[in-house]
mmCIF file of C-alpha atoms in Angstrom:
data_model
loop_
_atom_site.group_PDB
_atom_site.id
_atom_site.type_symbol
_atom_site.label_atom_id
_atom_site.label_comp_id
_atom_site.label_asym_id
_atom_site.label_seq_id
_atom_site.Cartn_x
_atom_site.Cartn_y
_atom_site.Cartn_z
ATOM 1 C CA ARG A 17 -30.711 15.983 -34.601
ATOM 2 C CA SER A 18 -29.208 19.414 -35.530
ATOM 3 C CA ILE A 19 -26.972 20.623 -32.788
ATOM 4 C CA VAL A 20 -26.689 24.376 -32.220
ATOM 5 C CA SER A 21 -23.799 24.635 -30.313
ATOM 6 C CA PRO A 22 -21.079 22.095 -29.511
ATOM 7 C CA ALA A 23 -20.003 21.458 -26.045
ATOM 8 C CA THR A 24 -17.809 24.629 -26.189
ATOM 9 C CA GLY A 25 -20.492 26.632 -24.009
ATOM 10 C CA LEU A 26 -19.551 24.422 -20.915
ATOM 11 C CA ARG A 27 -17.363 26.405 -19.915
ATOM 12 C CA ARG A 28 -20.029 28.871 -19.787
ATOM 13 C CA GLY A 29 -22.089 26.830 -17.536
ATOM 14 C CA GLY A 30 -24.836 26.683 -19.954
ATOM 15 C CA TYR A 31 -25.557 26.695 -23.481
ATOM 16 C CA VAL A 32 -28.253 26.049 -26.380
ATOM 17 C CA LEU A 33 -27.508 22.167 -27.650
ATOM 18 C CA TRP A 34 -30.261 22.080 -30.086
ATOM 19 C CA GLU A 35 -33.357 23.719 -31.274
ATOM 20 C CA ALA A 36 -35.916 23.442 -33.840
ATOM 21 C CA SER A 37 -36.329 26.431 -35.179
ATOM 22 C CA ALA A 38 -35.486 30.399 -34.613
ATOM 23 C CA LYS A 39 -38.780 30.720 -32.545
ATOM 24 C CA PRO A 40 -39.004 27.805 -30.182
ATOM 25 C CA GLU A 41 -42.083 27.305 -28.354
ATOM 26 C CA VAL A 42 -40.961 25.021 -25.150
ATOM 27 C CA LEU A 43 -37.694 25.207 -23.563
ATOM 28 C CA LEU A 44 -36.301 22.092 -22.152
ATOM 29 C CA ILE A 45 -33.444 21.946 -19.631
ATOM 30 C CA ALA A 46 -31.436 19.354 -18.800
ATOM 31 C CA THR A 47 -28.028 18.408 -17.226
ATOM 32 C CA GLY A 48 -26.093 15.455 -17.003
ATOM 33 C CA SER A 49 -27.213 12.172 -18.705
ATOM 34 C CA GLU A 50 -30.636 13.526 -18.858
ATOM 35 C CA VAL A 51 -29.614 15.836 -21.796
ATOM 36 C CA ASN A 52 -30.251 12.680 -23.744
ATOM 37 C CA ILE A 53 -33.775 12.407 -22.648
ATOM 38 C CA ALA A 54 -34.213 16.313 -23.483
ATOM 39 C CA LEU A 55 -32.836 15.732 -27.159
ATOM 40 C CA ASP A 56 -35.483 12.840 -27.784
ATOM 41 C CA ALA A 57 -38.462 14.822 -26.113
ATOM 42 C CA GLY A 58 -37.231 17.730 -28.572
ATOM 43 C CA GLN A 59 -37.627 15.859 -31.557
ATOM 44 C CA SER A 60 -40.602 14.248 -30.379
ATOM 45 C CA LEU A 61 -42.083 17.434 -29.914
ATOM 46 C CA MET A 62 -41.081 18.751 -33.328
ATOM 47 C CA ARG A 63 -42.737 15.978 -34.734
ATOM 48 C CA ASP A 64 -45.973 17.179 -33.123
ATOM 49 C CA GLY A 65 -45.166 20.651 -34.724
ATOM 50 C CA ILE A 66 -44.082 22.399 -31.673
ATOM 51 C CA PRO A 67 -40.649 23.802 -31.941
ATOM 52 C CA SER A 68 -38.571 23.454 -28.687
ATOM 53 C CA ARG A 69 -35.323 24.580 -27.372
ATOM 54 C CA ILE A 70 -32.555 22.267 -25.326
ATOM 55 C CA VAL A 71 -30.410 23.789 -22.913
ATOM 56 C CA SER A 72 -27.302 21.955 -21.224
ATOM 57 C CA LEU A 73 -27.184 23.789 -17.803
ATOM 58 C CA PRO A 74 -24.284 21.340 -15.991
ATOM 59 C CA SER A 75 -23.173 24.346 -13.609
ATOM 60 C CA TRP A 76 -25.574 26.764 -12.309
ATOM 61 C CA GLU A 77 -22.534 28.481 -10.550
ATOM 62 C CA LEU A 78 -20.930 29.179 -13.741
ATOM 63 C CA PHE A 79 -23.897 30.074 -15.648
ATOM 64 C CA GLU A 80 -24.817 32.690 -12.975
ATOM 65 C CA ALA A 81 -21.300 33.882 -13.283
ATOM 66 C CA GLN A 82 -22.192 34.963 -16.888
ATOM 67 C CA ASP A 83 -23.701 38.483 -17.745
ATOM 68 C CA THR A 84 -27.135 38.864 -18.034
ATOM 69 C CA HIS A 85 -27.259 38.957 -21.918
ATOM 70 C CA TYR A 86 -25.574 35.701 -22.560
ATOM 71 C CA ARG A 87 -28.090 34.123 -19.896
ATOM 72 C CA GLU A 88 -31.293 35.818 -21.453
ATOM 73 C CA ARG A 89 -29.989 34.654 -24.708
ATOM 74 C CA ILE A 90 -29.319 31.118 -23.571
ATOM 75 C CA ILE A 91 -33.049 30.983 -21.438
ATOM 76 C CA PRO A 92 -35.408 33.854 -23.159
ATOM 77 C CA PRO A 93 -37.421 35.555 -20.176
ATOM 78 C CA THR A 94 -40.329 35.652 -23.040
ATOM 79 C CA LEU A 95 -40.318 32.003 -23.538
ATOM 80 C CA LYS A 96 -42.131 31.082 -20.643
ATOM 81 C CA ALA A 97 -43.188 27.103 -21.386
ATOM 82 C CA ARG A 98 -40.108 25.419 -19.406
ATOM 83 C CA ILE A 99 -39.317 21.931 -18.175
ATOM 84 C CA SER A 100 -36.085 21.108 -15.917
ATOM 85 C CA ILE A 101 -35.180 17.542 -16.104
ATOM 86 C CA GLU A 102 -32.621 16.139 -13.960
ATOM 87 C CA ALA A 103 -32.532 12.733 -12.067
ATOM 88 C CA ALA A 104 -32.164 14.412 -8.733
ATOM 89 C CA ALA A 105 -34.151 16.741 -6.485
ATOM 90 C CA THR A 106 -35.920 19.474 -7.943
ATOM 91 C CA ILE A 107 -35.076 22.066 -5.375
ATOM 92 C CA GLY A 108 -33.600 24.975 -6.986
ATOM 93 C CA TRP A 109 -34.790 25.001 -10.463
ATOM 94 C CA GLU A 110 -37.561 27.349 -10.184
ATOM 95 C CA ARG A 111 -34.828 30.088 -10.977
ATOM 96 C CA TYR A 112 -34.692 28.609 -14.427
ATOM 97 C CA ILE A 113 -38.154 27.516 -15.008
ATOM 98 C CA GLY A 114 -40.166 30.494 -13.423
ATOM 99 C CA LEU A 115 -43.299 30.067 -11.402
ATOM 100 C CA ASP A 116 -45.152 28.554 -14.459
ATOM 101 C CA GLY A 117 -42.628 26.083 -15.542
ATOM 102 C CA LYS A 118 -42.099 22.262 -14.472
ATOM 103 C CA ALA A 119 -39.251 20.567 -12.509
ATOM 104 C CA ILE A 120 -39.024 16.833 -13.590
ATOM 105 C CA GLY A 121 -36.841 15.121 -11.090
ATOM 106 C CA LEU A 122 -36.049 13.409 -7.699
ATOM 107 C CA GLN A 123 -39.029 14.082 -5.041
ATOM 108 C CA THR A 124 -37.843 11.006 -2.713
ATOM 109 C CA TYR A 125 -34.437 9.988 -1.527
ATOM 110 C CA GLY A 126 -33.076 6.668 -1.583
ATOM 111 C CA THR A 127 -34.599 5.028 -4.783
ATOM 112 C CA SER A 128 -32.420 2.042 -6.111
ATOM 113 C CA ALA A 129 -32.720 0.279 -8.972
ATOM 114 C CA PRO A 130 -31.293 0.095 -12.561
ATOM 115 C CA GLY A 131 -31.430 3.668 -14.526
ATOM 116 C CA ASN A 132 -33.749 2.841 -17.061
ATOM 117 C CA ILE A 133 -36.636 1.353 -14.184
ATOM 118 C CA ILE A 134 -35.857 4.606 -12.013
ATOM 119 C CA TYR A 135 -36.222 7.120 -14.924
ATOM 120 C CA GLU A 136 -39.765 5.309 -15.659
ATOM 121 C CA GLN A 137 -40.605 5.428 -11.888
ATOM 122 C CA LEU A 138 -39.480 9.386 -12.130
ATOM 123 C CA GLY A 139 -41.221 10.123 -14.871
ATOM 124 C CA LEU A 140 -38.255 10.916 -16.814
ATOM 125 C CA THR A 141 -39.258 9.768 -20.029
ATOM 126 C CA VAL A 142 -39.747 11.247 -23.145
ATOM 127 C CA GLN A 143 -43.664 10.744 -23.266
ATOM 128 C CA ARG A 144 -43.725 12.253 -19.773
ATOM 129 C CA ILE A 145 -41.786 15.599 -21.019
ATOM 130 C CA THR A 146 -43.805 15.943 -24.192
ATOM 131 C CA GLU A 147 -47.165 15.598 -22.596
ATOM 132 C CA GLU A 148 -45.703 18.441 -19.676
ATOM 133 C CA ALA A 149 -44.991 20.308 -22.396
ATOM 134 C CA LYS A 150 -47.954 20.248 -24.303
ATOM 135 C CA ILE A 151 -49.857 21.142 -20.850
ATOM 136 C CA LEU A 152 -47.807 24.071 -20.274
ATOM 137 C CA LEU A 153 -48.366 25.798 -23.607
ATOM 138 C CA LYS A 154 -52.316 25.212 -23.451
ATOM 139 C CA ASN A 155 -52.131 26.963 -20.183
ATOM 140 C CA ASN A 156 -49.905 29.387 -21.488
ATOM 141 C CA THR A 157 -52.140 30.566 -24.242
ATOM 142 C CA GLU A 158 -55.411 30.433 -22.277
ATOM 143 C CA ARG A 159 -54.035 33.310 -19.986
#
């Protein structure tokens, strides 16, 4: 993996962790242990010829405290195909993925099982993320 930025961006609440090219077509935003899934999905998309950007966004509060220039450099307003990935509620992610984005996460409360089983049940998989990214790209080009 080509890491664009080490975790030094952590103090700003969010940062570009990796991207496949200078002109990504898909933005994957993740937090916590889901960042690794986002990185794997980005690699999968790259193999399919779809450049992506992976953003680690561990703190909305710190990220929102940054100036507009920084926030838009990390999450460019022109990049509309966006997916958030978090093994928790999807509520609130619309502020970062927009109306056309896809939030992948927990829609229910009280699920309990080993992590790999939960991730599979929640759809927190590389396969699902890459499928959703391709759907978003298709929908964006049809407009």
